[in-house]
């Protein structure tokens, strides 16, 4: 069974940085897009950033210039480096990946940015 496990969330002051990591495990034949989404209380889940297997990236406007997504295809991992964090970045961050032609989600990791 395929699983995605996130780590790296936590509490940080505004202006600080966090790095989120997501590792895919299980019987993996192929991984296409990998990405990060976030959901703040009372709001819908929104895209943060996505990266293709070849390394092409796309970012939501909210994270452009502050967030960097990267992946290690050999380790089946995707990272999200978040700098200059703002209180409005507070949310549960979810890893997403298209693995073996199916869509998988992690359980999420809480990111809280204090002002």
Short mmCIF file of N, CA, C and O in Angstrom, two decimals, residues 30-84:
data_model
loop_
_atom_site.label_atom_id
_atom_site.label_comp_id
_atom_site.label_asym_id
_atom_site.label_seq_id
_atom_site.Cartn_x
_atom_site.Cartn_y
_atom_site.Cartn_z
N UNK A 30 5.78 4.19 -10.36
CA UNK A 30 6.05 5.48 -11.00
C UNK A 30 5.43 6.59 -10.16
O UNK A 30 4.38 6.41 -9.54
N UNK A 31 6.12 7.73 -10.14
CA UNK A 31 5.59 8.93 -9.50
C UNK A 31 5.68 10.06 -10.50
O UNK A 31 6.75 10.36 -11.01
N UNK A 32 4.56 10.65 -10.79
CA UNK A 32 4.54 11.80 -11.70
C UNK A 32 4.59 13.07 -10.86
O UNK A 32 5.53 13.29 -10.12
N UNK A 33 3.57 13.90 -10.94
CA UNK A 33 3.60 15.15 -10.17
C UNK A 33 3.59 14.90 -8.67
O UNK A 33 2.94 13.98 -8.19
N UNK A 34 4.33 15.74 -7.96
CA UNK A 34 4.29 15.79 -6.50
C UNK A 34 4.05 17.24 -6.12
O UNK A 34 4.53 18.15 -6.80
N UNK A 35 3.34 17.43 -5.02
CA UNK A 35 3.04 18.81 -4.67
C UNK A 35 2.63 18.99 -3.22
O UNK A 35 2.52 18.02 -2.46
N UNK A 36 2.42 20.24 -2.88
CA UNK A 36 1.97 20.63 -1.54
C UNK A 36 0.71 21.48 -1.67
O UNK A 36 0.63 22.36 -2.53
N UNK A 37 -0.22 21.20 -0.79
CA UNK A 37 -1.45 21.98 -0.67
C UNK A 37 -1.57 22.40 0.78
O UNK A 37 -0.91 21.83 1.66
N UNK A 38 -2.41 23.39 1.03
CA UNK A 38 -2.64 23.79 2.41
C UNK A 38 -4.10 24.14 2.62
O UNK A 38 -4.79 24.56 1.68
N UNK A 39 -4.52 23.97 3.87
CA UNK A 39 -5.90 24.27 4.23
C UNK A 39 -5.93 24.97 5.57
O UNK A 39 -5.53 24.40 6.59
N UNK A 40 -6.39 26.21 5.55
CA UNK A 40 -6.55 26.97 6.78
C UNK A 40 -7.95 26.70 7.33
O UNK A 40 -8.85 26.29 6.60
N UNK A 41 -8.15 26.92 8.64
CA UNK A 41 -9.46 26.67 9.24
C UNK A 41 -10.58 27.42 8.51
O UNK A 41 -10.47 28.61 8.26
N UNK A 42 -11.62 26.70 8.15
CA UNK A 42 -12.77 27.30 7.50
C UNK A 42 -12.58 27.62 6.03
O UNK A 42 -13.44 28.25 5.41
N UNK A 43 -11.46 27.21 5.47
CA UNK A 43 -11.18 27.51 4.07
C UNK A 43 -10.97 26.24 3.28
O UNK A 43 -10.77 25.17 3.84
N UNK A 44 -11.00 26.35 1.97
CA UNK A 44 -10.78 25.19 1.11
C UNK A 44 -9.29 24.88 1.02
O UNK A 44 -8.45 25.70 1.37
N UNK A 45 -9.02 23.67 0.56
CA UNK A 45 -7.63 23.26 0.37
C UNK A 45 -7.12 23.85 -0.94
O UNK A 45 -7.72 23.67 -1.99
N UNK A 46 -6.01 24.53 -0.86
CA UNK A 46 -5.46 25.23 -2.03
C UNK A 46 -4.07 24.74 -2.37
O UNK A 46 -3.29 24.35 -1.49
N UNK A 47 -3.73 24.83 -3.65
CA UNK A 47 -2.40 24.48 -4.11
C UNK A 47 -1.38 25.47 -3.55
O UNK A 47 -1.61 26.68 -3.55
N UNK A 48 -0.24 24.93 -3.12
CA UNK A 48 0.89 25.76 -2.73
C UNK A 48 1.95 25.72 -3.83
O UNK A 48 2.41 26.74 -4.32
N UNK A 49 2.33 24.50 -4.20
CA UNK A 49 3.36 24.33 -5.24
C UNK A 49 3.30 22.91 -5.76
O UNK A 49 2.90 21.99 -5.03
N UNK A 50 3.72 22.73 -7.00
CA UNK A 50 3.75 21.41 -7.61
C UNK A 50 5.02 21.29 -8.43
O UNK A 50 5.54 22.29 -8.95
N UNK A 51 5.53 20.05 -8.53
CA UNK A 51 6.75 19.81 -9.30
C UNK A 51 6.56 18.53 -10.10
O UNK A 51 6.06 17.52 -9.59
N UNK A 52 6.94 18.58 -11.36
CA UNK A 52 6.84 17.40 -12.21
C UNK A 52 8.05 16.48 -11.98
O UNK A 52 9.03 16.87 -11.33
N UNK A 53 7.98 15.31 -12.54
CA UNK A 53 9.09 14.37 -12.42
C UNK A 53 10.37 14.97 -13.01
O UNK A 53 11.46 14.72 -12.53
N UNK A 54 10.20 15.76 -14.04
CA UNK A 54 11.34 16.38 -14.70
C UNK A 54 11.86 17.63 -14.02
O UNK A 54 12.89 18.18 -14.44
N UNK A 55 11.15 18.08 -12.99
CA UNK A 55 11.63 19.22 -12.22
C UNK A 55 10.98 20.56 -12.55
O UNK A 55 11.34 21.58 -11.95
N UNK A 56 10.00 20.57 -13.43
CA UNK A 56 9.28 21.82 -13.68
C UNK A 56 8.39 22.14 -12.50
O UNK A 56 7.78 21.24 -11.92
N UNK A 57 8.33 23.42 -12.16
CA UNK A 57 7.60 23.82 -10.96
C UNK A 57 6.52 24.85 -11.27
O UNK A 57 6.59 25.58 -12.26
N UNK A 58 5.55 24.89 -10.38
CA UNK A 58 4.49 25.89 -10.47
C UNK A 58 4.10 26.26 -9.05
O UNK A 58 3.97 25.38 -8.19
N UNK A 59 3.94 27.55 -8.80
CA UNK A 59 3.65 28.05 -7.46
C UNK A 59 2.38 28.88 -7.45
O UNK A 59 2.09 29.61 -8.40
N UNK A 60 1.66 28.79 -6.35
CA UNK A 60 0.58 29.73 -6.13
C UNK A 60 1.20 31.11 -5.90
O UNK A 60 2.33 31.23 -5.42
N UNK A 61 0.45 32.14 -6.27
CA UNK A 61 0.97 33.50 -6.13
C UNK A 61 1.40 33.81 -4.69
O UNK A 61 2.36 34.54 -4.46
N UNK A 62 0.69 33.22 -3.73
CA UNK A 62 0.96 33.52 -2.32
C UNK A 62 2.37 33.11 -1.90
O UNK A 62 2.92 33.67 -0.95
N UNK A 63 2.95 32.12 -2.59
CA UNK A 63 4.26 31.63 -2.17
C UNK A 63 5.40 31.99 -3.09
O UNK A 63 6.57 31.70 -2.77
N UNK A 64 5.11 32.62 -4.21
CA UNK A 64 6.16 32.95 -5.16
C UNK A 64 7.21 33.86 -4.54
O UNK A 64 6.88 34.85 -3.89
N UNK A 65 8.46 33.49 -4.72
CA UNK A 65 9.56 34.26 -4.16
C UNK A 65 9.90 33.91 -2.73
O UNK A 65 10.93 34.34 -2.21
N UNK A 66 9.03 33.17 -2.07
CA UNK A 66 9.28 32.78 -0.67
C UNK A 66 9.41 31.27 -0.49
O UNK A 66 10.14 30.81 0.39
N UNK A 67 8.68 30.51 -1.29
CA UNK A 67 8.67 29.04 -1.16
C UNK A 67 9.43 28.42 -2.33
O UNK A 67 9.39 28.91 -3.46
N UNK A 68 10.09 27.31 -2.04
CA UNK A 68 10.78 26.54 -3.08
C UNK A 68 10.45 25.07 -2.92
O UNK A 68 10.66 24.49 -1.84
N UNK A 69 9.96 24.48 -3.99
CA UNK A 69 9.65 23.05 -3.98
C UNK A 69 10.76 22.32 -4.72
O UNK A 69 11.30 22.81 -5.73
N UNK A 70 11.12 21.15 -4.21
CA UNK A 70 12.13 20.33 -4.86
C UNK A 70 11.80 18.87 -4.59
O UNK A 70 10.98 18.55 -3.72
N UNK A 71 12.42 17.98 -5.34
CA UNK A 71 12.16 16.55 -5.14
C UNK A 71 13.42 15.74 -5.41
O UNK A 71 14.32 16.18 -6.13
N UNK A 72 13.45 14.58 -4.80
CA UNK A 72 14.53 13.62 -5.02
C UNK A 72 13.87 12.35 -5.55
O UNK A 72 13.25 11.60 -4.79
N UNK A 73 13.98 12.13 -6.83
CA UNK A 73 13.30 10.99 -7.45
C UNK A 73 13.86 9.66 -6.96
O UNK A 73 13.13 8.67 -6.87
N UNK A 74 15.13 9.62 -6.62
CA UNK A 74 15.73 8.38 -6.14
C UNK A 74 15.19 8.00 -4.76
O UNK A 74 15.10 6.81 -4.43
N UNK A 75 14.83 9.01 -3.98
CA UNK A 75 14.34 8.76 -2.61
C UNK A 75 12.82 8.89 -2.50
O UNK A 75 12.27 8.75 -1.41
N UNK A 76 12.15 9.22 -3.60
CA UNK A 76 10.69 9.38 -3.60
C UNK A 76 10.25 10.41 -2.56
O UNK A 76 9.29 10.19 -1.81
N UNK A 77 10.96 11.52 -2.52
CA UNK A 77 10.63 12.57 -1.56
C UNK A 77 10.41 13.90 -2.27
O UNK A 77 10.94 14.15 -3.35
N UNK A 78 9.61 14.74 -1.62
CA UNK A 78 9.40 16.10 -2.08
C UNK A 78 9.56 17.03 -0.88
O UNK A 78 9.12 16.70 0.23
N UNK A 79 10.21 18.15 -1.10
CA UNK A 79 10.48 19.11 -0.04
C UNK A 79 9.82 20.44 -0.37
O UNK A 79 9.61 20.77 -1.55
N UNK A 80 9.49 21.19 0.68
CA UNK A 80 9.00 22.55 0.50
C UNK A 80 9.76 23.43 1.48
O UNK A 80 9.55 23.33 2.69
N UNK A 81 10.62 24.26 0.96
CA UNK A 81 11.34 25.23 1.77
C UNK A 81 10.53 26.51 1.81
O UNK A 81 10.21 27.08 0.76
N UNK A 82 10.16 26.93 3.01
CA UNK A 82 9.33 28.12 3.18
C UNK A 82 10.11 29.17 3.95
O UNK A 82 10.51 28.93 5.10
N UNK A 83 10.33 30.30 3.33
CA UNK A 83 11.05 31.41 3.95
C UNK A 83 10.13 32.62 4.10
O UNK A 83 9.07 32.67 3.48
N UNK A 84 10.56 33.55 4.92
CA UNK A 84 9.79 34.78 5.13
C UNK A 84 8.33 34.48 5.43
O UNK A 84 7.42 35.07 4.85
#
